[in-house]
């Protein structure tokens, strides 16, 4: 698939088939992620792959314990796009354990070596994560960036024995899609581009 076609249709997928994602597919995604740029080529990234049903169950229960009041009390949005996003997010959270694989994108505070800064962890992990989701789209695999599983970070750290120096940033749901990929809706280029000066 052409890379522009992949980016144009790389919508957040919140509904997945039960079909598992293979080890080879996951390794291909991590390969794509780790082709990304990073500050000074420091490559302070790490990826925790969670496909163990027991772990997903514990994390999913904790996530829902925190989010249930929000979902049960929220008013339906008048905006159809927002409503679709919120109901999709609820479906994803409620079905956390059924998502075939979760990839936790993490980073170490290693750059610059003489005075490591937290901000460089963000600049390390997000280009890699974006590479990963575009590569997945090109393979017909759906993904959704999420941050809500951060509520279960202590459980993830304990169950997966994550070393203390790894920081957890974004949790990517990965699976074959149950719904169609659609063109992403984004601002037109003309609205976000400036040549040389705002004057
Ligand atoms: C850093 C980041 C965090 C996100 N967190 C969540 C999340 O917790 N739950 C969720 O359902 N979607 C999450 N998303 C997905 C966005 O909501 C989604 O990409 C956006 O609404 C645009 O939709 P589209 O990508 O399908 O066009 C996140 C995206 C990013 C980049």
Short mmCIF file of C-alpha atoms and ligand atoms in Angstrom, two decimals:
data_model
loop_
_atom_site.label_atom_id
_atom_site.label_comp_id
_atom_site.label_asym_id
_atom_site.label_seq_id
_atom_site.Cartn_x
_atom_site.Cartn_y
_atom_site.Cartn_z
CA UNK A 1 0.00 0.00 0.00
CA UNK A 2 1.24 3.48 -0.87
CA UNK A 3 2.36 5.32 2.27
CA UNK A 4 0.05 8.28 1.55
CA UNK A 5 -2.93 5.93 1.20
CA UNK A 6 -1.98 4.35 4.54
CA UNK A 7 -1.74 7.74 6.29
CA UNK A 8 -4.99 8.95 4.70
CA UNK A 9 -6.95 6.00 6.04
CA UNK A 10 -5.17 5.29 9.32
CA UNK A 11 -8.23 5.94 11.46
CA UNK A 12 -8.30 5.05 15.14
CA UNK A 13 -9.75 1.51 15.18
CA UNK A 14 -11.70 0.64 18.33
CA UNK A 15 -13.48 -2.49 17.12
CA UNK A 16 -11.44 -5.63 16.47
CA UNK A 17 -11.87 -9.17 15.24
CA UNK A 18 -10.76 -11.94 17.62
CA UNK A 19 -8.16 -13.14 15.07
CA UNK A 20 -4.76 -13.02 16.80
CA UNK A 21 -1.87 -10.95 15.57
CA UNK A 22 1.16 -13.17 14.98
CA UNK A 23 4.61 -12.77 16.50
CA UNK A 24 6.02 -12.06 13.01
CA UNK A 25 3.46 -9.30 12.48
CA UNK A 26 4.26 -7.72 15.84
CA UNK A 27 7.97 -7.86 15.11
CA UNK A 28 7.37 -6.21 11.74
CA UNK A 29 5.47 -3.40 13.50
CA UNK A 30 8.24 -2.90 16.04
CA UNK A 31 10.75 -2.92 13.19
CA UNK A 32 8.78 -0.09 11.56
CA UNK A 33 8.58 1.78 14.87
CA UNK A 34 12.30 1.55 15.38
CA UNK A 35 13.07 2.97 11.91
CA UNK A 36 11.91 6.32 13.29
CA UNK A 37 14.10 9.26 14.08
CA UNK A 38 15.09 10.00 17.69
CA UNK A 39 17.14 12.77 19.30
CA UNK A 40 20.80 12.15 18.48
CA UNK A 41 19.71 8.64 17.39
CA UNK A 42 19.49 7.85 21.11
CA UNK A 43 16.70 5.27 20.49
CA UNK A 44 15.58 5.31 24.09
CA UNK A 45 12.40 3.41 23.19
CA UNK A 46 11.11 0.06 24.39
CA UNK A 47 7.91 -1.80 23.54
CA UNK A 48 5.99 -4.09 25.88
CA UNK A 49 3.71 -6.46 23.97
CA UNK A 50 0.75 -7.69 26.00
CA UNK A 51 -1.32 -10.52 24.54
CA UNK A 52 -1.68 -12.61 27.70
CA UNK A 53 -5.39 -12.94 28.48
CA UNK A 54 -4.88 -12.94 32.25
CA UNK A 55 -2.85 -9.72 32.17
CA UNK A 56 -5.30 -8.05 29.78
CA UNK A 57 -8.14 -9.10 32.09
CA UNK A 58 -6.62 -7.53 35.21
CA UNK A 59 -5.70 -4.32 33.37
CA UNK A 60 -9.09 -4.11 31.65
CA UNK A 61 -10.93 -4.52 34.98
CA UNK A 62 -8.88 -1.75 36.56
CA UNK A 63 -9.40 0.54 33.56
CA UNK A 64 -13.16 0.02 33.62
CA UNK A 65 -13.36 0.50 37.39
CA UNK A 66 -12.00 4.00 36.81
CA UNK A 67 -13.94 4.83 33.66
CA UNK A 68 -17.36 3.29 34.41
CA UNK A 69 -18.74 6.39 36.20
CA UNK A 70 -17.74 8.60 33.25
CA UNK A 71 -19.32 6.31 30.68
CA UNK A 72 -22.48 5.76 32.72
CA UNK A 73 -23.02 9.45 33.42
CA UNK A 74 -21.97 11.07 30.18
CA UNK A 75 -24.60 12.76 28.04
CA UNK A 76 -24.70 11.77 24.37
CA UNK A 77 -22.84 14.31 22.26
CA UNK A 78 -24.72 16.36 19.64
CA UNK A 79 -21.68 16.07 17.40
CA UNK A 80 -21.87 12.81 15.44
CA UNK A 81 -18.09 12.48 15.07
CA UNK A 82 -17.51 13.08 18.78
CA UNK A 83 -20.29 10.68 19.71
CA UNK A 84 -18.80 7.97 17.48
CA UNK A 85 -15.40 8.57 19.10
CA UNK A 86 -16.78 8.41 22.65
CA UNK A 87 -18.90 5.32 22.08
CA UNK A 88 -15.94 3.70 20.33
CA UNK A 89 -13.69 4.58 23.26
CA UNK A 90 -16.22 3.02 25.64
CA UNK A 91 -16.39 -0.14 23.52
CA UNK A 92 -12.59 -0.35 23.50
CA UNK A 93 -12.32 0.10 27.27
CA UNK A 94 -15.11 -2.41 27.99
CA UNK A 95 -13.49 -4.93 25.64
CA UNK A 96 -9.92 -4.29 26.75
CA UNK A 97 -9.15 -7.98 27.27
CA UNK A 98 -10.60 -8.96 23.88
CA UNK A 99 -8.25 -6.67 21.96
CA UNK A 100 -5.81 -9.19 20.45
CA UNK A 101 -2.64 -7.31 21.39
CA UNK A 102 -1.69 -4.16 23.27
CA UNK A 103 1.67 -2.54 22.63
CA UNK A 104 2.86 -0.29 25.42
CA UNK A 105 5.26 2.30 24.00
CA UNK A 106 7.84 3.26 26.60
CA UNK A 107 10.99 5.32 26.82
CA UNK A 108 14.03 5.78 29.02
CA UNK A 109 15.35 9.19 30.08
CA UNK A 110 18.67 8.99 28.28
CA UNK A 111 19.03 12.15 26.17
CA UNK A 112 21.14 14.23 26.16
CA UNK A 113 23.53 11.90 27.97
CA UNK A 114 25.14 14.69 30.01
CA UNK A 115 21.76 16.00 31.28
CA UNK A 116 18.82 13.72 30.34
CA UNK A 117 15.48 15.58 29.92
CA UNK A 118 11.95 14.24 30.23
CA UNK A 119 10.81 16.10 27.10
CA UNK A 120 13.13 14.04 24.91
CA UNK A 121 11.30 10.87 25.94
CA UNK A 122 8.17 12.27 24.26
CA UNK A 123 10.09 13.22 21.15
CA UNK A 124 11.51 9.70 21.05
CA UNK A 125 8.37 7.65 21.48
CA UNK A 126 5.78 9.49 19.36
CA UNK A 127 7.54 9.34 15.97
CA UNK A 128 8.11 5.63 16.58
CA UNK A 129 4.49 5.07 17.58
CA UNK A 130 3.25 6.92 14.49
CA UNK A 131 5.51 4.78 12.26
CA UNK A 132 3.99 1.74 13.92
CA UNK A 133 0.36 2.67 13.25
CA UNK A 134 0.99 3.61 9.63
CA UNK A 135 2.87 0.34 9.05
CA UNK A 136 -0.01 -1.55 10.66
CA UNK A 137 -2.52 0.18 8.37
CA UNK A 138 -0.46 -0.85 5.36
CA UNK A 139 -0.70 -4.46 6.56
CA UNK A 140 -4.49 -4.21 6.97
CA UNK A 141 -4.14 -4.18 10.77
CA UNK A 142 -6.07 -1.64 12.84
CA UNK A 143 -4.63 0.34 15.75
CA UNK A 144 -5.77 2.89 18.28
CA UNK A 145 -3.50 5.14 20.31
CA UNK A 146 -4.76 5.29 23.90
CA UNK A 147 -3.68 6.82 27.15
CA UNK A 148 -6.56 5.63 29.37
CA UNK A 149 -4.78 2.39 30.38
CA UNK A 150 -2.40 4.66 32.30
CA UNK A 151 -4.92 4.28 35.13
CA UNK A 152 -3.67 0.70 35.43
CA UNK A 153 0.03 1.54 35.22
CA UNK A 154 0.81 0.15 38.71
CA UNK A 155 -0.86 -3.15 37.77
CA UNK A 156 0.99 -3.31 34.44
CA UNK A 157 4.29 -2.54 36.13
CA UNK A 158 3.72 -5.27 38.71
CA UNK A 159 2.31 -7.99 36.45
CA UNK A 160 4.81 -7.40 33.63
CA UNK A 161 7.72 -6.60 35.96
CA UNK A 162 8.52 -3.38 34.12
CA UNK A 163 11.85 -1.87 35.22
CA UNK A 164 11.51 1.42 37.14
CA UNK A 165 13.53 3.43 34.61
CA UNK A 166 11.03 2.77 31.82
CA UNK A 167 8.29 5.40 31.44
CA UNK A 168 4.97 4.31 29.94
CA UNK A 169 3.59 6.76 27.38
CA UNK A 170 1.05 5.41 24.94
CA UNK A 171 -0.83 2.13 24.77
CA UNK A 172 -1.64 0.98 21.22
CA UNK A 173 -4.53 -1.44 20.67
CA UNK A 174 -3.67 -3.73 17.76
CA UNK A 175 -5.91 -6.14 15.85
CA UNK A 176 -7.61 -6.94 12.60
CA UNK A 177 -10.43 -4.43 12.19
CA UNK A 178 -14.08 -5.27 12.61
CA UNK A 179 -15.07 -2.00 10.94
CA UNK A 180 -13.91 -0.36 7.73
CA UNK A 181 -10.97 2.01 7.64
CA UNK A 182 -12.22 5.44 6.56
CA UNK A 183 -10.46 8.53 5.28
CA UNK A 184 -9.19 10.57 8.23
CA UNK A 185 -10.82 13.98 8.70
CA UNK A 186 -8.16 16.62 9.18
CA UNK A 187 -7.78 20.37 8.65
CA UNK A 188 -6.95 21.36 5.07
CA UNK A 189 -3.28 22.07 4.39
CA UNK A 190 -4.17 25.67 3.50
CA UNK A 191 -5.35 26.22 7.10
CA UNK A 192 -2.13 25.09 8.71
CA UNK A 193 0.64 26.21 6.40
CA UNK A 194 2.52 29.53 6.43
CA UNK A 195 5.32 30.37 4.01
CA UNK A 196 8.12 32.40 5.53
CA UNK A 197 6.11 34.92 7.55
CA UNK A 198 2.79 35.59 9.28
CA UNK A 199 3.23 39.28 8.51
C1 LIG B 1 -1.60 10.65 22.28
C2 LIG B 1 -2.96 10.15 21.87
C3 LIG B 1 -3.80 9.63 22.83
C4 LIG B 1 -5.04 9.09 22.49
N1 LIG B 1 -5.82 8.53 23.46
C5 LIG B 1 -6.96 7.91 23.11
C6 LIG B 1 -7.71 7.21 24.10
O1 LIG B 1 -7.35 7.15 25.28
N2 LIG B 1 -8.84 6.56 23.70
C7 LIG B 1 -9.25 6.57 22.40
O2 LIG B 1 -10.25 5.92 22.11
N3 LIG B 1 -8.57 7.24 21.44
C8 LIG B 1 -7.43 7.90 21.76
N4 LIG B 1 -6.69 8.55 20.79
C9 LIG B 1 -7.14 8.54 19.38
C10 LIG B 1 -7.73 9.90 18.97
O3 LIG B 1 -8.88 10.17 19.72
C11 LIG B 1 -8.07 9.86 17.46
O4 LIG B 1 -6.92 9.64 16.70
C12 LIG B 1 -8.71 11.16 17.03
O5 LIG B 1 -9.97 11.29 17.63
C13 LIG B 1 -8.88 11.28 15.52
O6 LIG B 1 -9.59 10.18 15.03
P1 LIG B 1 -9.05 9.37 13.78
O7 LIG B 1 -7.59 9.10 14.06
O8 LIG B 1 -9.87 8.10 13.73
O9 LIG B 1 -9.25 10.22 12.58
C14 LIG B 1 -5.46 9.12 21.12
C15 LIG B 1 -4.61 9.68 20.15
C16 LIG B 1 -3.37 10.17 20.52
C17 LIG B 1 -2.44 10.74 19.45
#
